[in-house]
Structure formats: structure tokens, C-alpha cells
């Protein structure tokens, strides 16, 4: 062999090795795709299943109930407003696929008293059988600048209620009935204001009530409806985001406990969705928050419901909506569980690209905030001159 031929071989060798490595990687990925379904949980059949939906009287919760009913499920709707519950019941019943399906309505505040929630779940199970899927959709939102949001929105304040009641009773100037009335009035005010109570404990209590039966039966699905604001903290959501971030920590810990019992957890991260809650929030939403939210658009609740129900039935831990949602889920996956090997591979492959895109997003968000600040200062200065 001549020196020329030998030199040519050494030039070609790296390319040959690269092709061999690429072929091995492709073969490995194809193998993972083939065995991935064997490792994924078996989908839950909704036909004849009992699905409990909290916050089911309107918005995403109602649409989730309707989607499950279309697939043959029996539904328990849980919410506070009896009037809205009855209206929602009629809408859900219109989606029936057979005459055996039943919609049960129960009016209760799932964030207030665990004993009451446990009793309600027991009542539902006595009528419609064990809960096969729980959808935690009860929640509320508030937006505003950190220093302008009432501190009661951030904290659990039942200690204040107990202290006030004890003080009134011990003073000897008020009867027990007066103390009870004062306690109830303060409770309504305080509990209605606490985002952590409604958004976090409002999911903890129903979940705690259904877990024992699911573990005994070794089957079940539990969905927590969070928000994209539970994946990334944004301007104006200093009270709301922490209550939604908390759901992910709960879900990750619970999934590790429940997986050996064939019970799977799903955390849904819907974007802005065209619901009565969003319309109410928009009335007081800061300009910065509105401009940032507009970058991802507004989705319809029926569209969101189809996606999150499908993910929950399949046992997917993370449920995202739209391209922005997919990117956020990949970026924030961290140590979250994966349902399939392919899901993990997709996160590994796309992480670098999505992080690059996210940096541009963050830069534009910062630009929006600075621009709004400058406009506010200029407006303030012009008012002073006048």
C-alpha cells in the first residue's frame, strides 16, 4: 500500500466512524421507541369509571367533566355555588352516550375542612362506586404588584380566627352564639382571600380522601390542574404562582409513593384559557402581566380539556397545551417523573435549543416591564407638571 493510499484511508476513517456511531444511535433510539409502550402505564378506561371533578361548575373543570362524560364516565361535580353546579350538571348530562350514566352534584368548599371533604367523597363513592379518577380543578387567581396585593392573599389565617373567637369569649361580654357568628363571618372573609388555601389545600384535601381506596384497589388517576404560572414566575403573580408551584412538589412526592400501587399522577399546566375566571382576573390585571400573557395567546377550555384528560388517562405526569407549553415542560422537567423513555429522550435532545429560545422570551419580558415602568414614570411626571 502506497503512502498516498494510506493517507487517504486516515482521512476517510473519521467519517466512517461517525457514520457507524450515528447508525448505532439511530438503532438505539428505534429500540427505545419499540419497548417504550411496554414500560408505560396501561391507559385507564373511562367507560363506566367514576370521575370526581372539583371546581367542576365552570371553566376548565366543567369541560373536563363533559369530556369524561362523552367517554362514558360517571361524574361527581364538586363546587361551592349550587346554582352553577345545577347548570353545569345539565350541560354535562347533554354529553351522555348512554342512559346509564349519572351526574352527581355536591356543594362544598374543598379548601376549608378536611373532615367535610372526606365525608363528601365517601358519600360520592357510596352512590357511584370507588373513585377511579380525581381531577383537582378548584382554584382561584389574583394578579397585582407584590406590594399592592393584600397580605391575606399569601397566608393561611385561621389562627387569627381562633384567637379572635377566644378573645371575645374570654372577655365575658359576648355570648357563645355571638362568638360563633363572628367566627363564621371572619372565616368567610379570610378563607376566601387565601390563595394557598384554595389552590393548594383545595387539592390536598380531596386527594387525601381518595388515596386510601386507590391504593387498596391498586389503580387510579389523580390530576392536579396547575398553570403555566406554576412553571415560571411572571410579573404580577407573586401570590398566585407560589400556590401553583406547590402543586408540582406535592405531585412529584405523591407519584413516588403511589407508583408501586399502579396509581398515576398528572400535573396539567394550561395556558390562559377563555373562562369566567380569566375574565374576572383581567379586570384588575397589571398592564405588564397582560402584555406578557398575550405572547402565548388564549385557548378554549374544550381544547384544554381534551388534552389534559388524554394525558391523565395515559398516566402522563406532565400535561402541557400548545407549543409554548411543550417548551416550558421540557425546560422545567428537572427531576420530574417520566412516563416513557421516549419522553425522557425528547427532553434531553430539546433542552439546549429550548433554553436558547427561553432566553429571548425572558429578554422580551424584561423589556416589557422596563417599558411599562418608563411610561408610568413619564405619566406621573406629566401629572405633577399639570
PDB file of C-alpha atoms in Angstrom, residues 7-296:
ATOM      1  CA  UNK A   7      -3.043   8.839   3.935  1.00  0.00           C
ATOM      2  CA  UNK A   8      -6.396   8.737   2.127  1.00  0.00           C
ATOM      3  CA  UNK A   9      -7.576   5.940   4.460  1.00  0.00           C
ATOM      4  CA  UNK A  10      -6.795   8.007   7.550  1.00  0.00           C
ATOM      5  CA  UNK A  11      -8.741  10.915   6.086  1.00  0.00           C
ATOM      6  CA  UNK A  12     -11.798   8.738   5.469  1.00  0.00           C
ATOM      7  CA  UNK A  13     -11.673   6.853   8.791  1.00  0.00           C
ATOM      8  CA  UNK A  14     -13.222   9.630  10.969  1.00  0.00           C
ATOM      9  CA  UNK A  15     -16.199   9.868   8.608  1.00  0.00           C
ATOM     10  CA  UNK A  16     -16.669   6.098   8.657  1.00  0.00           C
ATOM     11  CA  UNK A  17     -16.577   6.076  12.470  1.00  0.00           C
ATOM     12  CA  UNK A  18     -19.060   8.951  12.568  1.00  0.00           C
ATOM     13  CA  UNK A  19     -21.456   7.025  10.318  1.00  0.00           C
ATOM     14  CA  UNK A  20     -21.131   3.911  12.492  1.00  0.00           C
ATOM     15  CA  UNK A  21     -21.843   5.913  15.669  1.00  0.00           C
ATOM     16  CA  UNK A  22     -24.830   7.610  14.014  1.00  0.00           C
ATOM     17  CA  UNK A  23     -26.201   4.237  12.898  1.00  0.00           C
ATOM     18  CA  UNK A  24     -25.838   2.850  16.437  1.00  0.00           C
ATOM     19  CA  UNK A  25     -27.602   5.885  17.915  1.00  0.00           C
ATOM     20  CA  UNK A  26     -30.471   5.550  15.422  1.00  0.00           C
ATOM     21  CA  UNK A  27     -30.773   1.836  16.161  1.00  0.00           C
ATOM     22  CA  UNK A  28     -30.771   2.524  19.912  1.00  0.00           C
ATOM     23  CA  UNK A  29     -33.465   5.192  19.601  1.00  0.00           C
ATOM     24  CA  UNK A  30     -35.632   2.904  17.443  1.00  0.00           C
ATOM     25  CA  UNK A  31     -35.247   0.155  20.028  1.00  0.00           C
ATOM     26  CA  UNK A  32     -36.351   2.516  22.788  1.00  0.00           C
ATOM     27  CA  UNK A  33     -39.378   3.561  20.758  1.00  0.00           C
ATOM     28  CA  UNK A  34     -40.288  -0.110  20.349  1.00  0.00           C
ATOM     29  CA  UNK A  35     -40.010  -1.040  24.039  1.00  0.00           C
ATOM     30  CA  UNK A  36     -41.385   2.263  25.408  1.00  0.00           C
ATOM     31  CA  UNK A  37     -45.059   1.174  25.254  1.00  0.00           C
ATOM     32  CA  UNK A  38     -44.162  -1.877  27.341  1.00  0.00           C
ATOM     33  CA  UNK A  39     -42.844   0.387  30.117  1.00  0.00           C
ATOM     34  CA  UNK A  40     -45.704   2.914  30.052  1.00  0.00           C
ATOM     35  CA  UNK A  41     -48.764   2.548  32.334  1.00  0.00           C
ATOM     36  CA  UNK A  42     -51.844   0.879  30.942  1.00  0.00           C
ATOM     37  CA  UNK A  43     -54.418   3.529  29.915  1.00  0.00           C
ATOM     38  CA  UNK A  44     -57.433   3.946  32.191  1.00  0.00           C
ATOM     39  CA  UNK A  45     -60.760   3.157  30.527  1.00  0.00           C
ATOM     40  CA  UNK A  46     -63.236   5.943  31.268  1.00  0.00           C
ATOM     41  CA  UNK A  47     -66.285   3.967  30.188  1.00  0.00           C
ATOM     42  CA  UNK A  48     -68.079   3.139  33.442  1.00  0.00           C
ATOM     43  CA  UNK A  49     -65.384   4.840  35.548  1.00  0.00           C
ATOM     44  CA  UNK A  50     -66.214   7.203  38.415  1.00  0.00           C
ATOM     45  CA  UNK A  51     -64.573  10.612  37.907  1.00  0.00           C
ATOM     46  CA  UNK A  52     -64.694  13.296  40.601  1.00  0.00           C
ATOM     47  CA  UNK A  53     -64.070  16.859  39.416  1.00  0.00           C
ATOM     48  CA  UNK A  54     -63.586  19.634  41.965  1.00  0.00           C
ATOM     49  CA  UNK A  55     -64.178  23.145  40.665  1.00  0.00           C
ATOM     50  CA  UNK A  56     -66.467  21.452  38.159  1.00  0.00           C
ATOM     51  CA  UNK A  57     -69.163  24.101  37.932  1.00  0.00           C
ATOM     52  CA  UNK A  58     -67.449  26.227  35.271  1.00  0.00           C
ATOM     53  CA  UNK A  59     -64.397  26.750  33.084  1.00  0.00           C
ATOM     54  CA  UNK A  60     -61.816  24.007  32.576  1.00  0.00           C
ATOM     55  CA  UNK A  61     -63.286  21.813  35.320  1.00  0.00           C
ATOM     56  CA  UNK A  62     -66.715  21.715  33.673  1.00  0.00           C
ATOM     57  CA  UNK A  63     -65.197  20.969  30.268  1.00  0.00           C
ATOM     58  CA  UNK A  64     -63.104  18.138  31.757  1.00  0.00           C
ATOM     59  CA  UNK A  65     -66.293  16.655  33.230  1.00  0.00           C
ATOM     60  CA  UNK A  66     -68.015  16.924  29.848  1.00  0.00           C
ATOM     61  CA  UNK A  67     -65.071  15.290  28.071  1.00  0.00           C
ATOM     62  CA  UNK A  68     -65.048  12.376  30.529  1.00  0.00           C
ATOM     63  CA  UNK A  69     -68.832  12.017  30.242  1.00  0.00           C
ATOM     64  CA  UNK A  70     -68.518  11.765  26.452  1.00  0.00           C
ATOM     65  CA  UNK A  71     -66.265   8.772  27.043  1.00  0.00           C
ATOM     66  CA  UNK A  72     -68.829   7.011  29.224  1.00  0.00           C
ATOM     67  CA  UNK A  73     -67.751   8.043  32.731  1.00  0.00           C
ATOM     68  CA  UNK A  74     -69.949   8.634  35.774  1.00  0.00           C
ATOM     69  CA  UNK A  75     -69.304  12.138  37.130  1.00  0.00           C
ATOM     70  CA  UNK A  76     -69.328  13.754  40.551  1.00  0.00           C
ATOM     71  CA  UNK A  77     -69.180  17.548  40.291  1.00  0.00           C
ATOM     72  CA  UNK A  78     -67.907  19.355  43.385  1.00  0.00           C
ATOM     73  CA  UNK A  79     -68.051  23.145  43.804  1.00  0.00           C
ATOM     74  CA  UNK A  80     -69.345  25.820  46.174  1.00  0.00           C
ATOM     75  CA  UNK A  81     -72.079  27.510  44.138  1.00  0.00           C
ATOM     76  CA  UNK A  82     -75.198  25.302  43.994  1.00  0.00           C
ATOM     77  CA  UNK A  83     -76.768  27.321  41.197  1.00  0.00           C
ATOM     78  CA  UNK A  84     -73.737  26.966  38.941  1.00  0.00           C
ATOM     79  CA  UNK A  85     -73.486  23.271  39.854  1.00  0.00           C
ATOM     80  CA  UNK A  86     -77.039  22.580  38.675  1.00  0.00           C
ATOM     81  CA  UNK A  87     -76.427  24.461  35.427  1.00  0.00           C
ATOM     82  CA  UNK A  88     -73.171  22.546  34.896  1.00  0.00           C
ATOM     83  CA  UNK A  89     -74.969  19.262  35.594  1.00  0.00           C
ATOM     84  CA  UNK A  90     -77.426  19.936  32.780  1.00  0.00           C
ATOM     85  CA  UNK A  91     -74.590  20.758  30.384  1.00  0.00           C
ATOM     86  CA  UNK A  92     -72.643  17.622  31.310  1.00  0.00           C
ATOM     87  CA  UNK A  93     -75.734  15.418  31.000  1.00  0.00           C
ATOM     88  CA  UNK A  94     -76.217  16.670  27.450  1.00  0.00           C
ATOM     89  CA  UNK A  95     -72.973  14.860  26.549  1.00  0.00           C
ATOM     90  CA  UNK A  96     -74.239  11.399  27.590  1.00  0.00           C
ATOM     91  CA  UNK A  97     -73.521   8.411  25.341  1.00  0.00           C
ATOM     92  CA  UNK A  98     -75.840   6.004  27.183  1.00  0.00           C
ATOM     93  CA  UNK A  99     -78.821   6.185  29.553  1.00  0.00           C
ATOM     94  CA  UNK A 100     -76.956   4.552  32.443  1.00  0.00           C
ATOM     95  CA  UNK A 101     -74.621   7.471  33.085  1.00  0.00           C
ATOM     96  CA  UNK A 102     -75.156   9.625  36.171  1.00  0.00           C
ATOM     97  CA  UNK A 103     -74.010  13.112  37.202  1.00  0.00           C
ATOM     98  CA  UNK A 104     -73.890  13.741  40.935  1.00  0.00           C
ATOM     99  CA  UNK A 105     -73.577  17.293  42.313  1.00  0.00           C
ATOM    100  CA  UNK A 106     -72.172  18.116  45.746  1.00  0.00           C
ATOM    101  CA  UNK A 107     -71.804  21.654  47.091  1.00  0.00           C
ATOM    102  CA  UNK A 108     -68.823  22.042  49.422  1.00  0.00           C
ATOM    103  CA  UNK A 109     -65.717  24.207  49.864  1.00  0.00           C
ATOM    104  CA  UNK A 110     -62.877  21.699  49.372  1.00  0.00           C
ATOM    105  CA  UNK A 111     -60.303  24.060  50.901  1.00  0.00           C
ATOM    106  CA  UNK A 112     -61.918  24.604  54.286  1.00  0.00           C
ATOM    107  CA  UNK A 113     -62.434  21.435  56.320  1.00  0.00           C
ATOM    108  CA  UNK A 114     -60.834  18.048  55.593  1.00  0.00           C
ATOM    109  CA  UNK A 115     -63.432  16.104  57.604  1.00  0.00           C
ATOM    110  CA  UNK A 116     -66.194  17.617  55.464  1.00  0.00           C
ATOM    111  CA  UNK A 117     -64.345  16.826  52.235  1.00  0.00           C
ATOM    112  CA  UNK A 118     -63.726  13.249  53.377  1.00  0.00           C
ATOM    113  CA  UNK A 119     -67.436  12.875  54.139  1.00  0.00           C
ATOM    114  CA  UNK A 120     -68.382  14.201  50.720  1.00  0.00           C
ATOM    115  CA  UNK A 121     -66.024  11.774  48.955  1.00  0.00           C
ATOM    116  CA  UNK A 122     -67.419   8.891  50.992  1.00  0.00           C
ATOM    117  CA  UNK A 123     -70.944   9.963  50.006  1.00  0.00           C
ATOM    118  CA  UNK A 124     -69.990  10.056  46.328  1.00  0.00           C
ATOM    119  CA  UNK A 125     -68.374   6.616  46.496  1.00  0.00           C
ATOM    120  CA  UNK A 126     -71.454   5.125  48.157  1.00  0.00           C
ATOM    121  CA  UNK A 127     -73.610   6.341  45.257  1.00  0.00           C
ATOM    122  CA  UNK A 128     -71.332   5.881  42.233  1.00  0.00           C
ATOM    123  CA  UNK A 129     -68.664   3.461  43.425  1.00  0.00           C
ATOM    124  CA  UNK A 130     -64.929   3.919  44.136  1.00  0.00           C
ATOM    125  CA  UNK A 131     -63.240   6.941  42.577  1.00  0.00           C
ATOM    126  CA  UNK A 132     -61.228   5.934  39.517  1.00  0.00           C
ATOM    127  CA  UNK A 133     -60.010   9.425  38.656  1.00  0.00           C
ATOM    128  CA  UNK A 134     -59.865  12.611  40.714  1.00  0.00           C
ATOM    129  CA  UNK A 135     -59.483  15.958  38.953  1.00  0.00           C
ATOM    130  CA  UNK A 136     -58.388  18.760  41.288  1.00  0.00           C
ATOM    131  CA  UNK A 137     -59.534  21.847  39.413  1.00  0.00           C
ATOM    132  CA  UNK A 138     -60.828  24.040  42.245  1.00  0.00           C
ATOM    133  CA  UNK A 139     -58.839  27.247  42.343  1.00  0.00           C
ATOM    134  CA  UNK A 140     -58.755  30.995  42.098  1.00  0.00           C
ATOM    135  CA  UNK A 141     -56.339  33.622  40.864  1.00  0.00           C
ATOM    136  CA  UNK A 142     -55.315  37.158  41.616  1.00  0.00           C
ATOM    137  CA  UNK A 143     -52.760  39.367  39.918  1.00  0.00           C
ATOM    138  CA  UNK A 144     -51.117  42.550  41.044  1.00  0.00           C
ATOM    139  CA  UNK A 145     -47.805  44.070  42.004  1.00  0.00           C
ATOM    140  CA  UNK A 146     -46.261  42.427  45.062  1.00  0.00           C
ATOM    141  CA  UNK A 147     -46.538  45.446  47.352  1.00  0.00           C
ATOM    142  CA  UNK A 148     -50.126  46.107  46.258  1.00  0.00           C
ATOM    143  CA  UNK A 149     -51.504  42.608  46.877  1.00  0.00           C
ATOM    144  CA  UNK A 150     -53.247  42.191  50.252  1.00  0.00           C
ATOM    145  CA  UNK A 151     -51.038  40.108  52.564  1.00  0.00           C
ATOM    146  CA  UNK A 152     -54.078  37.963  53.394  1.00  0.00           C
ATOM    147  CA  UNK A 153     -53.772  36.552  49.872  1.00  0.00           C
ATOM    148  CA  UNK A 154     -50.429  34.993  50.787  1.00  0.00           C
ATOM    149  CA  UNK A 155     -51.100  33.333  54.121  1.00  0.00           C
ATOM    150  CA  UNK A 156     -53.319  30.901  55.994  1.00  0.00           C
ATOM    151  CA  UNK A 157     -55.097  32.984  58.594  1.00  0.00           C
ATOM    152  CA  UNK A 158     -57.295  30.571  60.561  1.00  0.00           C
ATOM    153  CA  UNK A 159     -55.100  31.193  63.630  1.00  0.00           C
ATOM    154  CA  UNK A 160     -56.383  34.766  63.677  1.00  0.00           C
ATOM    155  CA  UNK A 161     -59.952  33.488  63.655  1.00  0.00           C
ATOM    156  CA  UNK A 162     -59.365  31.180  66.611  1.00  0.00           C
ATOM    157  CA  UNK A 163     -57.590  33.933  68.533  1.00  0.00           C
ATOM    158  CA  UNK A 164     -60.386  36.422  67.873  1.00  0.00           C
ATOM    159  CA  UNK A 165     -63.080  33.952  68.922  1.00  0.00           C
ATOM    160  CA  UNK A 166     -61.216  33.005  72.115  1.00  0.00           C
ATOM    161  CA  UNK A 167     -60.705  36.693  72.969  1.00  0.00           C
ATOM    162  CA  UNK A 168     -64.384  37.505  72.540  1.00  0.00           C
ATOM    163  CA  UNK A 169     -65.478  34.521  74.598  1.00  0.00           C
ATOM    164  CA  UNK A 170     -62.982  35.064  77.405  1.00  0.00           C
ATOM    165  CA  UNK A 171     -63.956  38.729  77.748  1.00  0.00           C
ATOM    166  CA  UNK A 172     -67.355  37.658  79.099  1.00  0.00           C
ATOM    167  CA  UNK A 173     -69.128  40.394  77.167  1.00  0.00           C
ATOM    168  CA  UNK A 174     -70.358  38.190  74.339  1.00  0.00           C
ATOM    169  CA  UNK A 175     -72.420  35.019  74.286  1.00  0.00           C
ATOM    170  CA  UNK A 176     -71.235  31.834  72.598  1.00  0.00           C
ATOM    171  CA  UNK A 177     -73.700  32.357  69.740  1.00  0.00           C
ATOM    172  CA  UNK A 178     -72.259  35.811  69.023  1.00  0.00           C
ATOM    173  CA  UNK A 179     -68.745  34.361  69.038  1.00  0.00           C
ATOM    174  CA  UNK A 180     -69.778  31.652  66.593  1.00  0.00           C
ATOM    175  CA  UNK A 181     -71.373  34.240  64.268  1.00  0.00           C
ATOM    176  CA  UNK A 182     -68.240  36.384  64.352  1.00  0.00           C
ATOM    177  CA  UNK A 183     -66.083  33.330  63.695  1.00  0.00           C
ATOM    178  CA  UNK A 184     -68.175  32.313  60.680  1.00  0.00           C
ATOM    179  CA  UNK A 185     -68.111  35.840  59.212  1.00  0.00           C
ATOM    180  CA  UNK A 186     -64.347  36.151  59.611  1.00  0.00           C
ATOM    181  CA  UNK A 187     -63.822  32.655  58.202  1.00  0.00           C
ATOM    182  CA  UNK A 188     -65.758  33.509  55.053  1.00  0.00           C
ATOM    183  CA  UNK A 189     -63.651  36.638  54.565  1.00  0.00           C
ATOM    184  CA  UNK A 190     -60.285  35.097  55.387  1.00  0.00           C
ATOM    185  CA  UNK A 191     -60.679  31.767  53.642  1.00  0.00           C
ATOM    186  CA  UNK A 192     -61.985  33.486  50.538  1.00  0.00           C
ATOM    187  CA  UNK A 193     -58.819  35.545  50.317  1.00  0.00           C
ATOM    188  CA  UNK A 194     -56.120  32.924  50.822  1.00  0.00           C
ATOM    189  CA  UNK A 195     -54.735  31.631  47.526  1.00  0.00           C
ATOM    190  CA  UNK A 196     -52.621  28.960  49.211  1.00  0.00           C
ATOM    191  CA  UNK A 197     -55.702  27.588  50.942  1.00  0.00           C
ATOM    192  CA  UNK A 198     -57.832  27.419  47.803  1.00  0.00           C
ATOM    193  CA  UNK A 199     -55.215  26.417  45.223  1.00  0.00           C
ATOM    194  CA  UNK A 200     -53.073  24.109  47.362  1.00  0.00           C
ATOM    195  CA  UNK A 201     -55.116  22.733  50.275  1.00  0.00           C
ATOM    196  CA  UNK A 202     -58.130  22.662  47.969  1.00  0.00           C
ATOM    197  CA  UNK A 203     -56.229  19.922  46.110  1.00  0.00           C
ATOM    198  CA  UNK A 204     -54.610  18.269  49.134  1.00  0.00           C
ATOM    199  CA  UNK A 205     -57.887  17.502  50.926  1.00  0.00           C
ATOM    200  CA  UNK A 206     -59.741  15.691  48.092  1.00  0.00           C
ATOM    201  CA  UNK A 207     -56.556  13.805  47.184  1.00  0.00           C
ATOM    202  CA  UNK A 208     -56.056  12.656  50.760  1.00  0.00           C
ATOM    203  CA  UNK A 209     -59.658  11.428  50.801  1.00  0.00           C
ATOM    204  CA  UNK A 210     -59.341   9.208  47.683  1.00  0.00           C
ATOM    205  CA  UNK A 211     -55.804   7.854  48.092  1.00  0.00           C
ATOM    206  CA  UNK A 212     -56.540   5.017  50.598  1.00  0.00           C
ATOM    207  CA  UNK A 213     -59.164   3.414  48.332  1.00  0.00           C
ATOM    208  CA  UNK A 214     -56.991   3.792  45.235  1.00  0.00           C
ATOM    209  CA  UNK A 215     -54.088   2.086  46.994  1.00  0.00           C
ATOM    210  CA  UNK A 216     -56.343  -0.752  48.122  1.00  0.00           C
ATOM    211  CA  UNK A 217     -57.652  -1.248  44.573  1.00  0.00           C
ATOM    212  CA  UNK A 218     -54.175  -0.712  43.070  1.00  0.00           C
ATOM    213  CA  UNK A 219     -55.499   1.557  40.348  1.00  0.00           C
ATOM    214  CA  UNK A 220     -56.409   5.187  39.832  1.00  0.00           C
ATOM    215  CA  UNK A 221     -55.542   8.549  38.380  1.00  0.00           C
ATOM    216  CA  UNK A 222     -55.151  11.894  40.159  1.00  0.00           C
ATOM    217  CA  UNK A 223     -54.874  15.151  38.229  1.00  0.00           C
ATOM    218  CA  UNK A 224     -53.725  18.492  39.622  1.00  0.00           C
ATOM    219  CA  UNK A 225     -54.651  21.448  37.424  1.00  0.00           C
ATOM    220  CA  UNK A 226     -51.828  23.923  37.883  1.00  0.00           C
ATOM    221  CA  UNK A 227     -50.961  26.675  35.387  1.00  0.00           C
ATOM    222  CA  UNK A 228     -48.099  27.856  33.203  1.00  0.00           C
ATOM    223  CA  UNK A 229     -47.631  30.337  36.048  1.00  0.00           C
ATOM    224  CA  UNK A 230     -46.803  27.223  38.089  1.00  0.00           C
ATOM    225  CA  UNK A 231     -43.828  26.572  35.796  1.00  0.00           C
ATOM    226  CA  UNK A 232     -42.393  30.066  35.509  1.00  0.00           C
ATOM    227  CA  UNK A 233     -42.826  33.052  37.804  1.00  0.00           C
ATOM    228  CA  UNK A 234     -44.150  36.097  35.988  1.00  0.00           C
ATOM    229  CA  UNK A 235     -44.765  39.750  36.771  1.00  0.00           C
ATOM    230  CA  UNK A 236     -47.975  40.191  38.761  1.00  0.00           C
ATOM    231  CA  UNK A 237     -48.244  36.604  40.015  1.00  0.00           C
ATOM    232  CA  UNK A 238     -46.285  36.785  43.281  1.00  0.00           C
ATOM    233  CA  UNK A 239     -49.322  35.482  45.185  1.00  0.00           C
ATOM    234  CA  UNK A 240     -50.707  33.140  42.534  1.00  0.00           C
ATOM    235  CA  UNK A 241     -47.565  31.422  41.220  1.00  0.00           C
ATOM    236  CA  UNK A 242     -46.350  30.020  44.579  1.00  0.00           C
ATOM    237  CA  UNK A 243     -49.716  28.333  45.173  1.00  0.00           C
ATOM    238  CA  UNK A 244     -49.458  26.644  41.764  1.00  0.00           C
ATOM    239  CA  UNK A 245     -45.753  25.785  42.094  1.00  0.00           C
ATOM    240  CA  UNK A 246     -46.654  23.997  45.346  1.00  0.00           C
ATOM    241  CA  UNK A 247     -48.833  21.537  43.419  1.00  0.00           C
ATOM    242  CA  UNK A 248     -45.843  20.254  41.492  1.00  0.00           C
ATOM    243  CA  UNK A 249     -43.904  19.489  44.678  1.00  0.00           C
ATOM    244  CA  UNK A 250     -46.927  17.654  46.048  1.00  0.00           C
ATOM    245  CA  UNK A 251     -47.420  15.748  42.790  1.00  0.00           C
ATOM    246  CA  UNK A 252     -43.782  14.640  42.462  1.00  0.00           C
ATOM    247  CA  UNK A 253     -43.645  13.359  46.034  1.00  0.00           C
ATOM    248  CA  UNK A 254     -47.025  11.661  45.749  1.00  0.00           C
ATOM    249  CA  UNK A 255     -46.128   9.981  42.446  1.00  0.00           C
ATOM    250  CA  UNK A 256     -43.131   8.308  44.070  1.00  0.00           C
ATOM    251  CA  UNK A 257     -45.406   6.966  46.810  1.00  0.00           C
ATOM    252  CA  UNK A 258     -48.262   5.888  44.567  1.00  0.00           C
ATOM    253  CA  UNK A 259     -46.486   4.396  41.538  1.00  0.00           C
ATOM    254  CA  UNK A 260     -45.958   0.945  43.156  1.00  0.00           C
ATOM    255  CA  UNK A 261     -49.747   0.798  43.620  1.00  0.00           C
ATOM    256  CA  UNK A 262     -50.431   1.497  39.926  1.00  0.00           C
ATOM    257  CA  UNK A 263     -51.808   4.959  40.741  1.00  0.00           C
ATOM    258  CA  UNK A 264     -50.508   7.702  38.468  1.00  0.00           C
ATOM    259  CA  UNK A 265     -50.391  11.457  38.993  1.00  0.00           C
ATOM    260  CA  UNK A 266     -50.786  14.118  36.309  1.00  0.00           C
ATOM    261  CA  UNK A 267     -49.970  17.812  36.641  1.00  0.00           C
ATOM    262  CA  UNK A 268     -51.709  19.903  33.980  1.00  0.00           C
ATOM    263  CA  UNK A 269     -50.199  23.272  33.044  1.00  0.00           C
ATOM    264  CA  UNK A 270     -52.864  25.065  30.973  1.00  0.00           C
ATOM    265  CA  UNK A 271     -52.102  28.477  29.440  1.00  0.00           C
ATOM    266  CA  UNK A 272     -54.526  31.406  29.623  1.00  0.00           C
ATOM    267  CA  UNK A 273     -57.913  29.852  28.910  1.00  0.00           C
ATOM    268  CA  UNK A 274     -61.148  31.595  27.932  1.00  0.00           C
ATOM    269  CA  UNK A 275     -63.077  31.067  31.181  1.00  0.00           C
ATOM    270  CA  UNK A 276     -65.119  33.255  33.555  1.00  0.00           C
ATOM    271  CA  UNK A 277     -62.162  33.185  35.974  1.00  0.00           C
ATOM    272  CA  UNK A 278     -59.842  34.702  33.345  1.00  0.00           C
ATOM    273  CA  UNK A 279     -62.398  37.393  32.504  1.00  0.00           C
ATOM    274  CA  UNK A 280     -62.619  38.305  36.182  1.00  0.00           C
ATOM    275  CA  UNK A 281     -58.829  38.327  36.573  1.00  0.00           C
ATOM    276  CA  UNK A 282     -58.379  40.579  33.532  1.00  0.00           C
ATOM    277  CA  UNK A 283     -60.366  43.329  35.264  1.00  0.00           C
ATOM    278  CA  UNK A 284     -57.504  44.001  37.689  1.00  0.00           C
ATOM    279  CA  UNK A 285     -54.520  42.536  35.824  1.00  0.00           C
ATOM    280  CA  UNK A 286     -51.490  44.894  35.612  1.00  0.00           C
ATOM    281  CA  UNK A 287     -50.568  46.120  32.130  1.00  0.00           C
ATOM    282  CA  UNK A 288     -47.221  44.291  32.290  1.00  0.00           C
ATOM    283  CA  UNK A 289     -48.941  40.998  33.038  1.00  0.00           C
ATOM    284  CA  UNK A 290     -51.429  41.494  30.188  1.00  0.00           C
ATOM    285  CA  UNK A 291     -48.672  42.196  27.656  1.00  0.00           C
ATOM    286  CA  UNK A 292     -46.617  39.187  28.784  1.00  0.00           C
ATOM    287  CA  UNK A 293     -49.673  36.886  28.752  1.00  0.00           C
ATOM    288  CA  UNK A 294     -50.578  37.947  25.221  1.00  0.00           C
ATOM    289  CA  UNK A 295     -47.359  36.412  23.882  1.00  0.00           C
ATOM    290  CA  UNK A 296     -48.837  32.891  24.256  1.00  0.00           C
TER     291      UNK A 296
END
